[in-house]
Coordinates of C-alpha atoms in Angstrom, one line a residue:
Chain A
M1 CA 65.6 139.3 59.9
I2 CA 66.1 136.9 62.8
E3 CA 62.9 135.9 64.6
R4 CA 63.5 134.0 67.8
L5 CA 60.5 131.9 68.3
P6 CA 59.1 131.5 71.8
S7 CA 58.6 128.1 73.3
G8 CA 55.6 126.3 71.9
V9 CA 55.9 127.7 68.4
F10 CA 57.9 126.3 65.5
A11 CA 58.5 126.9 61.8
D12 CA 58.4 123.9 59.4
P13 CA 61.7 123.9 57.5
F14 CA 60.1 121.9 54.7
E15 CA 57.2 124.3 54.3
L16 CA 59.7 127.2 54.3
D17 CA 61.8 125.4 51.7
H18 CA 58.7 125.1 49.5
L19 CA 58.0 128.9 49.8
L20 CA 61.7 129.6 49.1
H21 CA 61.3 127.8 45.8
H22 CA 58.3 129.9 45.0
G23 CA 60.4 133.0 45.5
A24 CA 58.8 134.2 48.8
Y25 CA 62.3 134.7 50.3
A26 CA 65.8 135.2 49.1
A27 CA 67.1 132.8 51.6
I28 CA 65.7 131.2 54.8
G29 CA 67.0 128.9 57.6
V30 CA 65.6 127.4 60.8
F31 CA 67.9 126.8 63.7
G32 CA 67.3 125.0 67.0
D33 CA 64.6 122.4 67.6
T34 CA 62.9 121.6 64.3
N35 CA 61.0 118.5 65.5
L36 CA 57.5 118.9 64.0
E37 CA 55.7 116.4 66.2
L38 CA 56.6 116.8 69.9
P39 CA 54.5 118.8 72.3
S40 CA 55.7 122.0 73.9
V41 CA 56.9 120.3 77.1
S42 CA 59.2 118.0 75.2
S43 CA 60.6 120.7 72.8
N44 CA 63.3 123.4 72.8
R45 CA 63.2 126.8 71.2
S46 CA 64.2 127.7 67.6
A47 CA 65.0 130.7 65.5
V48 CA 64.3 131.6 61.9
E49 CA 66.7 133.7 59.8
I50 CA 65.1 135.3 56.7
H51 CA 66.9 137.1 53.9
M52 CA 64.9 139.4 51.6
N53 CA 65.9 141.7 48.8
F54 CA 64.2 145.1 48.2
K55 CA 64.6 147.9 45.7
H56 CA 63.7 151.4 46.6
N57 CA 63.8 154.2 44.1
T58 CA 65.0 157.5 45.6
S59 CA 65.8 159.2 42.3
S60 CA 63.4 162.0 42.9
G61 CA 65.5 163.1 45.8
A62 CA 62.6 163.4 48.2
M63 CA 62.7 161.6 51.5
S64 CA 60.4 158.6 51.3
E65 CA 59.5 155.7 53.6
L66 CA 59.9 152.1 52.6
G67 CA 57.3 149.7 54.0
I68 CA 58.3 146.1 54.1
R69 CA 56.1 143.2 55.1
I70 CA 57.5 139.7 55.7
D71 CA 55.1 136.8 56.2
L72 CA 56.4 133.8 58.1
P73 CA 54.1 130.8 58.6
L74 CA 54.3 129.4 62.1
H75 CA 52.8 126.4 63.8
A76 CA 51.8 125.9 67.4
R77 CA 52.9 122.9 69.4
Y78 CA 50.6 121.1 71.7
A79 CA 50.7 123.4 74.7
P80 CA 50.9 122.3 78.4
L81 CA 47.5 121.9 80.0
H82 CA 45.8 124.9 81.5
E83 CA 42.5 125.4 83.2
S84 CA 41.6 128.4 81.0
G85 CA 41.8 126.2 77.9
Y86 CA 44.4 128.5 76.3
S87 CA 48.1 128.9 76.6
E88 CA 49.5 132.4 75.8
V89 CA 52.7 132.7 73.9
A90 CA 54.3 136.1 73.6
F91 CA 56.6 137.0 70.7
G92 CA 59.6 139.2 71.2
T93 CA 61.0 141.8 68.8
P94 CA 62.9 140.3 65.8
D95 CA 66.4 141.3 65.1
L96 CA 66.7 143.3 62.0
L97 CA 69.9 143.9 59.9
V98 CA 69.5 146.0 56.8
S99 CA 72.3 146.1 54.3
C100 CA 71.9 148.6 51.5
S101 CA 73.8 149.6 48.5
M102 CA 73.2 152.9 46.7
E103 CA 74.0 153.4 43.0
G104 CA 74.8 157.0 42.3
S105 CA 76.3 158.7 39.3
S106 CA 79.9 158.1 40.0
E107 CA 80.3 155.6 42.9
K108 CA 78.5 152.9 44.7
R109 CA 77.9 153.4 48.4
S110 CA 76.8 150.9 50.9
C111 CA 75.6 151.0 54.5
L112 CA 74.7 148.7 57.2
I113 CA 71.8 149.6 59.5
V114 CA 71.1 147.9 62.8
P115 CA 67.9 149.3 64.2
S116 CA 68.2 149.9 67.9
S117 CA 65.9 148.4 70.4
D118 CA 65.1 151.9 71.7
S119 CA 61.3 151.9 72.0
N120 CA 61.1 155.5 70.7
R121 CA 62.5 154.5 67.4
L122 CA 61.2 150.9 67.1
R123 CA 57.5 150.8 67.6
T124 CA 56.2 147.3 68.1
D125 CA 53.1 146.0 69.8
V126 CA 53.5 142.9 71.9
V127 CA 52.3 140.0 69.8
V128 CA 50.5 137.3 71.8
W129 CA 49.2 134.0 70.4
K130 CA 46.5 132.3 72.3
I131 CA 46.9 128.6 71.6
P132 CA 44.1 126.2 72.6
C133 CA 45.2 123.5 75.1
G134 CA 43.8 120.7 77.1
I135 CA 42.1 121.2 80.5
M136 CA 43.6 119.1 83.3
S137 CA 40.4 118.8 85.3
Y138 CA 38.8 116.8 82.5
T139 CA 41.4 114.1 82.7
N140 CA 39.5 111.5 84.7
V141 CA 36.2 112.0 82.9
V142 CA 37.9 111.8 79.5
S143 CA 39.7 108.6 80.5
V144 CA 36.7 106.9 81.9
V145 CA 34.3 107.8 79.1
T146 CA 37.0 106.9 76.5
F147 CA 37.4 103.4 77.9
A148 CA 33.7 103.0 78.4
T149 CA 33.0 103.9 74.8
A150 CA 35.7 101.5 73.7
L151 CA 34.0 98.8 75.8
V152 CA 30.6 99.5 74.3
S153 CA 32.0 99.4 70.8
T154 CA 33.6 96.1 71.6
L155 CA 30.2 94.7 72.7
V156 CA 28.6 96.1 69.5
I157 CA 31.0 94.1 67.5
V158 CA 31.4 91.0 69.6
L159 CA 27.7 90.3 70.2
P160 CA 26.6 89.9 66.6
S161 CA 29.8 87.9 66.0
V162 CA 29.0 85.5 68.8
L163 CA 25.4 85.2 67.7
Y164 CA 26.3 84.9 64.0
S165 CA 25.1 81.6 62.6
K166 CA 27.1 79.9 59.9
P167 CA 25.2 77.8 57.4
R168 CA 25.6 74.1 57.9
Chain B
M1 CA 43.8 81.3 35.5
T2 CA 45.6 82.7 32.3
A3 CA 42.7 83.8 30.2
K4 CA 42.7 87.4 29.0
A5 CA 40.7 89.8 31.0
P6 CA 37.4 90.5 29.4
M7 CA 36.9 93.7 27.4
N8 CA 34.9 95.6 30.0
L9 CA 37.5 95.1 32.7
R10 CA 40.2 96.1 30.2
R11 CA 38.2 99.3 29.5
L12 CA 37.7 100.0 33.2
L13 CA 41.4 99.5 33.9
I14 CA 42.5 101.7 31.0
G15 CA 40.0 104.4 31.8
S16 CA 41.2 104.3 35.5
A17 CA 44.8 104.5 34.4
V18 CA 44.2 107.5 32.1
F19 CA 42.3 109.3 34.9
R20 CA 45.1 108.6 37.4
L21 CA 47.7 109.9 34.9
A22 CA 45.7 113.1 34.5
L23 CA 45.6 113.5 38.3
I24 CA 49.3 113.0 38.6
L25 CA 49.9 115.7 35.9
Y26 CA 47.4 118.0 37.5
G27 CA 49.2 117.4 40.9
E28 CA 52.4 118.6 39.3
W29 CA 50.7 121.7 38.0
Q30 CA 49.1 122.5 41.4
D31 CA 52.4 121.9 43.3
A32 CA 54.2 124.4 41.0
H33 CA 51.5 127.1 40.9
M34 CA 49.6 127.0 44.1
E35 CA 50.6 127.4 47.7
V36 CA 48.6 124.4 48.8
R37 CA 50.2 121.3 47.4
Y38 CA 48.3 118.4 45.8
T39 CA 51.2 116.0 46.7
D40 CA 51.1 114.4 50.1
V41 CA 53.7 115.5 52.6
D42 CA 54.6 111.9 53.1
Y43 CA 55.7 111.7 49.4
L44 CA 58.2 114.4 49.9
V45 CA 59.5 112.5 52.9
F46 CA 59.9 109.3 50.8
S47 CA 61.6 111.3 48.0
D48 CA 64.0 112.9 50.3
A49 CA 64.8 109.6 51.9
A50 CA 65.4 108.1 48.4
S51 CA 67.7 110.9 47.5
L52 CA 69.7 110.3 50.7
M53 CA 69.9 106.6 49.8
A54 CA 71.0 107.4 46.3
S55 CA 73.8 109.5 47.7
G56 CA 74.9 106.6 49.9
S57 CA 73.5 108.0 53.1
S58 CA 70.9 106.5 55.4
P59 CA 67.3 107.3 54.5
Y60 CA 66.6 107.8 58.2
K61 CA 68.6 111.0 58.1
R62 CA 65.4 112.4 56.7
T63 CA 63.3 113.4 59.7
T64 CA 59.9 111.6 60.0
Y65 CA 60.9 108.8 57.5
R66 CA 59.4 105.8 59.3
Y67 CA 59.2 103.2 56.6
S68 CA 61.3 100.3 55.4
P69 CA 64.4 101.1 53.4
L70 CA 62.7 99.1 50.6
L71 CA 60.3 102.0 50.0
A72 CA 63.2 104.5 49.6
F73 CA 64.9 102.0 47.3
L74 CA 61.7 101.7 45.2
L75 CA 61.8 105.5 44.8
L76 CA 65.4 105.8 43.8
P77 CA 64.4 106.7 40.2
N78 CA 62.7 109.9 41.7
S79 CA 66.1 111.4 41.8
V80 CA 67.3 110.0 38.4
L81 CA 64.2 109.9 36.2
H82 CA 61.4 112.1 37.4
R83 CA 60.1 113.2 40.9
S84 CA 56.7 111.6 40.0
W85 CA 58.1 108.1 39.5
G86 CA 56.8 107.0 42.9
K87 CA 53.3 108.3 42.1
F88 CA 53.3 106.2 39.0
I89 CA 54.4 103.1 41.0
F90 CA 51.7 103.7 43.6
S91 CA 49.0 104.3 41.0
A92 CA 50.0 101.2 39.1
S93 CA 49.7 99.3 42.4
D94 CA 46.3 100.8 42.8
L95 CA 45.3 99.4 39.3
L96 CA 46.8 96.1 40.2
V97 CA 44.6 95.9 43.3
G98 CA 41.6 96.4 40.9
Y99 CA 42.8 93.5 38.8
F100 CA 43.4 91.3 41.8
I101 CA 39.9 91.9 43.1
Y102 CA 38.6 90.8 39.7
K103 CA 40.8 87.7 39.7
I104 CA 39.8 86.7 43.3
L105 CA 36.1 87.1 42.6
K106 CA 36.3 85.2 39.3
Q107 CA 38.1 82.3 41.0
R108 CA 35.3 82.3 43.6
K109 CA 32.8 81.9 40.8
V110 CA 31.2 85.3 41.1
A111 CA 29.1 86.5 38.1
E112 CA 30.9 88.8 35.6
D113 CA 28.8 91.9 36.3
L114 CA 29.1 91.6 40.0
C115 CA 32.8 91.3 39.6
L116 CA 33.0 94.5 37.6
Y117 CA 30.8 96.4 40.1
S118 CA 33.0 95.2 42.9
V119 CA 36.1 96.4 41.1
M120 CA 34.5 99.7 40.5
V121 CA 34.0 100.1 44.3
W122 CA 37.7 100.2 44.5
L123 CA 38.8 101.9 41.3
L124 CA 36.1 104.6 41.3
N125 CA 36.4 105.4 45.0
P126 CA 37.6 109.0 45.3
F127 CA 39.6 108.1 48.3
T128 CA 41.4 105.4 46.3
F129 CA 42.4 107.4 43.3
T130 CA 43.6 110.4 45.2
I131 CA 45.7 108.4 47.6
G132 CA 48.0 106.9 45.0
T133 CA 48.2 110.0 42.8
R134 CA 49.1 112.2 45.8
G135 CA 52.0 109.9 46.5
N136 CA 50.9 107.6 49.3
C137 CA 52.4 104.2 49.4
E138 CA 49.4 102.2 50.8
P139 CA 48.3 100.8 47.4
I140 CA 51.5 98.7 47.3
V141 CA 50.5 97.1 50.7
C142 CA 47.0 96.5 49.4
A143 CA 48.3 94.8 46.3
M144 CA 50.6 92.6 48.4
I145 CA 47.7 91.6 50.7
L146 CA 45.5 90.6 47.8
W147 CA 48.3 88.7 46.1
I148 CA 48.8 86.8 49.3
L149 CA 45.1 85.9 49.3
I150 CA 45.4 84.7 45.6
C151 CA 48.4 82.5 46.5
L152 CA 46.6 81.0 49.5
M153 CA 43.6 80.3 47.3
N154 CA 45.8 78.5 44.8
G155 CA 47.7 76.5 47.4
K156 CA 50.9 78.3 46.8
I157 CA 51.9 78.3 50.5
I158 CA 55.6 79.2 50.1
Q159 CA 54.9 82.1 47.8
A160 CA 52.2 83.4 50.1
A161 CA 54.5 83.1 53.1
V162 CA 57.3 85.0 51.3
W163 CA 55.0 87.9 50.4
Y164 CA 53.5 87.8 53.9
G165 CA 56.9 88.1 55.6
L166 CA 57.7 91.0 53.2
V167 CA 54.4 92.9 53.8
V168 CA 54.7 92.6 57.6
H169 CA 58.2 94.0 57.3
F170 CA 56.9 96.8 55.1
R171 CA 53.9 97.9 57.2
I172 CA 53.6 95.8 60.4
Y173 CA 49.8 95.9 60.7
P174 CA 49.2 92.8 58.5
I175 CA 50.6 90.8 61.4
I176 CA 46.9 90.7 62.6
Y177 CA 46.2 88.4 59.7
S178 CA 48.7 85.7 60.9
L179 CA 46.3 83.8 63.1
P180 CA 43.4 83.5 60.5
I181 CA 45.9 82.5 57.8
I182 CA 47.3 79.8 60.1
L183 CA 43.7 78.7 61.0
V184 CA 42.7 78.5 57.4
L185 CA 45.7 76.3 56.5
N186 CA 44.1 73.4 58.1
P187 CA 43.1 70.5 55.8
R188 CA 42.0 68.2 58.6
K189 CA 39.5 69.9 60.8
S190 CA 37.5 67.5 63.0
N191 CA 34.4 69.6 63.0
A192 CA 34.6 70.2 59.2
H193 CA 32.3 72.5 57.4
R194 CA 30.2 70.5 55.0
P195 CA 29.1 72.3 51.9
S196 CA 25.8 70.9 50.7
S197 CA 26.7 71.0 47.0
Q198 CA 29.6 68.6 47.4
S199 CA 28.1 65.1 48.0
G200 CA 30.4 62.4 49.1
M201 CA 33.1 64.7 50.4
E202 CA 33.4 64.6 54.2
A203 CA 36.2 65.0 56.6
S204 CA 36.4 61.7 58.5
T205 CA 39.2 62.1 61.0
R206 CA 39.4 60.2 64.2
Y207 CA 39.9 62.9 66.8
N208 CA 42.4 62.3 69.5
L209 CA 45.1 64.3 71.2
W210 CA 47.8 63.1 68.8
T211 CA 45.6 64.1 65.8
A212 CA 44.8 67.4 67.4
A213 CA 48.5 68.1 67.9
K214 CA 49.3 67.0 64.3
S215 CA 46.5 69.1 63.0
M216 CA 47.7 72.2 65.0
F217 CA 51.2 71.8 63.6
S218 CA 50.3 70.7 60.1
K219 CA 53.0 70.9 57.3
E220 CA 51.3 73.9 55.7
R221 CA 51.2 75.8 58.9
V222 CA 54.7 75.1 59.9
L223 CA 56.0 75.9 56.4
F224 CA 54.0 79.2 56.3
G225 CA 55.2 80.2 59.8
L226 CA 58.9 79.4 59.1
V227 CA 59.1 81.0 55.7
S228 CA 57.2 84.2 56.6
G229 CA 59.1 84.5 59.8
G230 CA 62.3 83.9 58.1
I231 CA 61.7 86.5 55.4
F232 CA 60.7 89.1 58.1
F233 CA 63.8 88.4 60.2
L234 CA 66.0 88.4 57.1
C235 CA 64.8 91.8 56.1
T236 CA 65.0 93.1 59.7
G237 CA 68.5 91.7 60.1
L238 CA 69.8 93.0 56.7
F239 CA 68.5 96.6 57.3
F240 CA 69.7 96.6 60.9
H241 CA 73.1 95.6 59.6
L242 CA 73.0 98.5 57.1
Y243 CA 71.3 101.2 59.2
Q244 CA 71.7 100.1 62.8
W245 CA 69.3 101.3 65.5
E246 CA 68.0 104.2 63.4
F247 CA 66.2 101.7 61.2
L248 CA 64.9 99.6 64.2
N249 CA 63.7 102.7 66.1
E250 CA 62.1 104.6 63.2
A251 CA 60.7 101.7 61.0
L252 CA 59.7 99.2 63.7
L253 CA 59.7 100.3 67.3
Y254 CA 58.1 103.7 66.6
H255 CA 55.0 102.0 65.2
L256 CA 54.7 99.6 68.1
T257 CA 55.0 102.2 70.8
R258 CA 53.4 105.2 69.0
A259 CA 51.1 107.3 71.2
D260 CA 50.5 110.6 69.5
P261 CA 49.0 113.3 71.7
R262 CA 48.0 115.4 68.7
H263 CA 44.4 115.2 67.6
N264 CA 43.5 112.4 65.2
F265 CA 40.4 110.2 64.6
S266 CA 41.3 107.9 67.5
V267 CA 39.2 108.0 70.7
Y268 CA 42.5 107.8 72.7
F269 CA 44.0 111.1 71.5
Y270 CA 42.6 113.4 74.2
H271 CA 43.3 110.8 76.9
I272 CA 46.9 110.5 75.7
Y273 CA 47.3 114.3 75.6
L274 CA 45.9 114.8 79.1
Q275 CA 48.1 112.0 80.4
Y276 CA 51.2 113.1 78.4
G277 CA 54.4 112.8 80.4
R278 CA 52.7 110.8 83.2
Q279 CA 53.8 107.3 83.7
L280 CA 50.8 105.0 83.0
S281 CA 50.3 102.1 85.3
L282 CA 50.4 98.5 84.0
V283 CA 46.6 98.3 84.5
E284 CA 46.0 101.4 82.4
K285 CA 48.2 100.2 79.6
L286 CA 46.4 96.8 79.6
I287 CA 43.0 98.4 79.6
S288 CA 43.8 100.3 76.4
F289 CA 44.8 97.1 74.7
L290 CA 41.9 95.0 75.9
P291 CA 39.1 96.2 73.5
Q292 CA 41.4 95.7 70.4
S293 CA 42.5 92.3 71.6
I294 CA 39.1 91.0 72.5
V295 CA 37.6 92.1 69.2
Q296 CA 40.4 90.7 67.1
L297 CA 40.2 87.3 68.9
V298 CA 36.4 87.0 68.5
L299 CA 36.5 88.0 64.9
I300 CA 39.2 85.5 64.1
S301 CA 37.6 82.7 65.9
T302 CA 34.3 83.3 64.2
F303 CA 35.2 84.3 60.7
A304 CA 38.7 82.9 59.9
Q305 CA 37.4 80.4 57.4
D306 CA 35.9 83.2 55.3
L307 CA 39.3 84.8 55.0
P308 CA 38.5 87.9 53.0
F309 CA 35.6 88.8 55.3
C310 CA 37.8 88.1 58.4
F311 CA 40.5 90.3 57.0
F312 CA 38.0 93.1 56.3
L313 CA 36.5 93.0 59.8
Q314 CA 39.8 92.7 61.5
T315 CA 41.2 95.7 59.5
V316 CA 38.3 97.9 60.2
A317 CA 38.5 97.0 63.9
F318 CA 42.2 97.4 64.0
V319 CA 42.0 100.9 62.6
A320 CA 39.0 101.9 64.7
F321 CA 40.6 100.8 68.0
N322 CA 44.1 102.0 67.2
K323 CA 45.7 104.7 69.3
V324 CA 46.4 106.8 66.2
I325 CA 44.1 106.9 63.2
T326 CA 45.0 108.8 60.0
A327 CA 42.9 108.9 56.9
Q328 CA 45.4 106.8 54.9
Y329 CA 44.7 103.8 57.1
F330 CA 41.2 103.6 55.6
V331 CA 42.5 102.3 52.3
W332 CA 43.7 99.1 54.2
F333 CA 40.1 97.9 54.4
F334 CA 38.7 99.7 51.3
C335 CA 40.7 97.2 49.2
L336 CA 39.1 94.3 51.0
L337 CA 35.5 95.6 50.8
P338 CA 35.0 94.6 47.1
L339 CA 35.9 91.0 48.0
I340 CA 33.0 90.6 50.5
L341 CA 30.2 92.5 48.7
P342 CA 29.1 89.6 46.5
W343 CA 28.2 87.7 49.7
S344 CA 26.4 90.5 51.4
D345 CA 22.7 90.7 51.7
M346 CA 23.0 94.4 52.3
K347 CA 20.8 96.4 50.0
L348 CA 22.1 99.7 48.7
K349 CA 18.8 101.3 49.7
W350 CA 18.8 101.9 52.5
E351 CA 21.3 99.7 54.5
G352 CA 24.2 100.4 52.2
L353 CA 23.6 104.1 51.9
G354 CA 22.9 104.2 55.6
C355 CA 26.3 102.7 56.4
V356 CA 28.1 105.0 54.0
G357 CA 26.1 108.0 55.4
L358 CA 26.9 107.1 59.0
W359 CA 30.6 106.5 58.5
M360 CA 31.1 109.5 56.3
G361 CA 28.9 111.7 58.5
A362 CA 30.9 110.8 61.6
Q363 CA 34.1 111.6 59.8
L364 CA 32.9 114.9 58.4
H365 CA 31.6 115.8 61.9
W366 CA 35.1 115.1 63.3
L367 CA 36.7 117.1 60.5
L368 CA 34.5 120.1 61.2
W369 CA 35.7 120.3 64.8
G370 CA 39.3 119.6 63.6
Y371 CA 39.1 122.6 61.3
L372 CA 37.9 124.8 64.1
L373 CA 40.8 123.7 66.3
E374 CA 43.6 123.8 63.7
F375 CA 42.6 126.7 61.5
K376 CA 40.5 128.9 63.8
G377 CA 42.4 128.2 67.0
Q378 CA 39.3 127.6 69.0
N379 CA 39.4 125.3 72.0
V380 CA 37.2 122.5 70.9
F381 CA 39.2 119.6 72.3
L382 CA 36.2 118.3 74.2
Q383 CA 33.9 118.4 71.1
L384 CA 36.6 116.9 68.9
W385 CA 37.1 114.1 71.4
M386 CA 33.4 113.5 71.5
A387 CA 33.4 113.4 67.7
S388 CA 36.0 110.7 67.9
L389 CA 33.8 108.7 70.2
V390 CA 31.0 109.0 67.7
F391 CA 33.4 107.9 64.9
L392 CA 34.3 104.8 66.9
L393 CA 30.7 103.9 67.6
A394 CA 29.9 104.5 63.9
N395 CA 32.7 102.1 62.8
A396 CA 31.4 99.5 65.3
S397 CA 27.8 99.9 64.1
V398 CA 28.8 99.5 60.5
M399 CA 30.7 96.4 61.3
A400 CA 27.7 95.0 63.2
V401 CA 25.5 95.6 60.1
F402 CA 28.1 93.9 57.8
I403 CA 28.3 90.9 60.2
R404 CA 24.5 90.6 60.4
L405 CA 24.0 90.7 56.6
Q406 CA 27.0 88.6 55.4
R407 CA 26.6 85.1 54.1
F408 CA 29.4 83.0 55.5
S409 CA 31.6 81.8 52.6
P410 CA 34.6 79.8 53.5
I411 CA 37.5 80.2 51.1
F412 CA 38.3 76.5 51.2
L413 CA 36.2 73.4 51.0
Q414 CA 37.1 70.3 53.0
I415 CA 37.8 67.2 51.0
K416 CA 38.0 63.6 51.8
V417 CA 41.2 63.0 53.8
S418 CA 42.0 59.7 52.1
D419 CA 41.7 61.1 48.6
S420 CA 44.3 63.9 48.9
K421 CA 47.7 64.5 50.3
S422 CA 47.2 68.3 50.7
G423 CA 43.6 68.0 51.9
V424 CA 42.7 71.5 50.7
K425 CA 40.9 72.7 47.7
S426 CA 40.0 76.2 46.7
Q427 CA 36.3 77.0 46.6

């Protein structure tokens, strides 16, 4: 599965590596911008490729469905400022490639399935992640109050220091 | 000072060592069996950097490695012996800090039981024993700072200077101690402090411009400055030669220019986030430095002679007014707290508990909002920012209480100028 991550969302390669060692995936790789620290405006997009192995028993001969669930931990970057206080990030449909091998009585057969993006066959809901972000209209108030608090804290420390009397 | 440590200290250190060993072993188990790791993310960064160094590459190929190559070098056995080697080193440094605290207090004639209680404040602090066992390197820095204090107290200026140059290269923040150290290395103050217990010992210097200049550039000060500066630039030059601009950018310049818009305990985080990408004016940049600079200068000019207390106050202030505050910075002043407690008139009930409650309460309050932002995805930036304002005010208030209740205790006494060449004697 190839999940192309939207701008503002990233996967931590070191976290995924840890999960890989715990057997969560057969293989995993992150491509593109893997910087863990920069905000969204200073970052580029990335993609994650996940390999998983599944076994499905069809010996009964009856048609059966196989349900697969893949969990991928993601992190949000600091989003650009927005008055609503939230930045919406929409996920597209991941690319799926299924390689299967069937063991029959006399010969092995294999197939490769690439699910089409036809909406009739591939039902996906649009996934939207609402990421909290800063509100630009607060900028001046935040700056003024921040520096005022820093100044008050300075006085709280400086005054007792200046008034401190050392023994003679 | 070569006498064996008394039995109680030995028991305390052994017990603390066994406990830390158990924590390291537990950490290995948790890392292997649970999704949430016990080990600090930073430790994995150090280990990866050490592996790169072991294979002949630059440790800075590991993203987010922003430390001296010396740290990666120290952790080379992680790849050869065991991945927990570094944790053992850090925990051993943590125990060494405990021993140094005892040594400093004993040299300052503190009673045995008070020495042990002070050592316990460090060794039994949950923050302390988790930080080393999780793989954070700060205990090494703490041990170096305390060793520098011991060297200064024993008149070993060159040794103190070598370690000081090394610790500033390793972590940069100890540069704030340079001025008080220089001030304290002054055997011939004109307005000498006169301890009442020392009859017949007075500074009797005729004060004129020449004497002032000579006093400002005394042999000890010049020696300390030259040696520590030399060591710092030697390390910087050596590693620049080996790792070029990657070393300079990641290990040095990053820390000097760091302005992280992501939420942290600092009051400035939301201001930085809202202003991110905008070019700040010179006035705005200066204003953000002003509180820190003023506080540092006032603390140094008032308390320099009581060096451990000065270091403690400076460190608390430096962390509190910094543009980025992470929890690991707290250990920088936790290691100095035991050195000042014997001279504090603060009673546990209720001044001491009040300070602990205020500081911890402000921190927990911040963490609550941080949890809602990070794990619940709620927009609580404003509340989180206000919590950081409360945390700064809590730090300042606690400092004010300490200042009000501290008995000034200079680390050196002044002796008669005519009797001594060095003019300095440890108290």
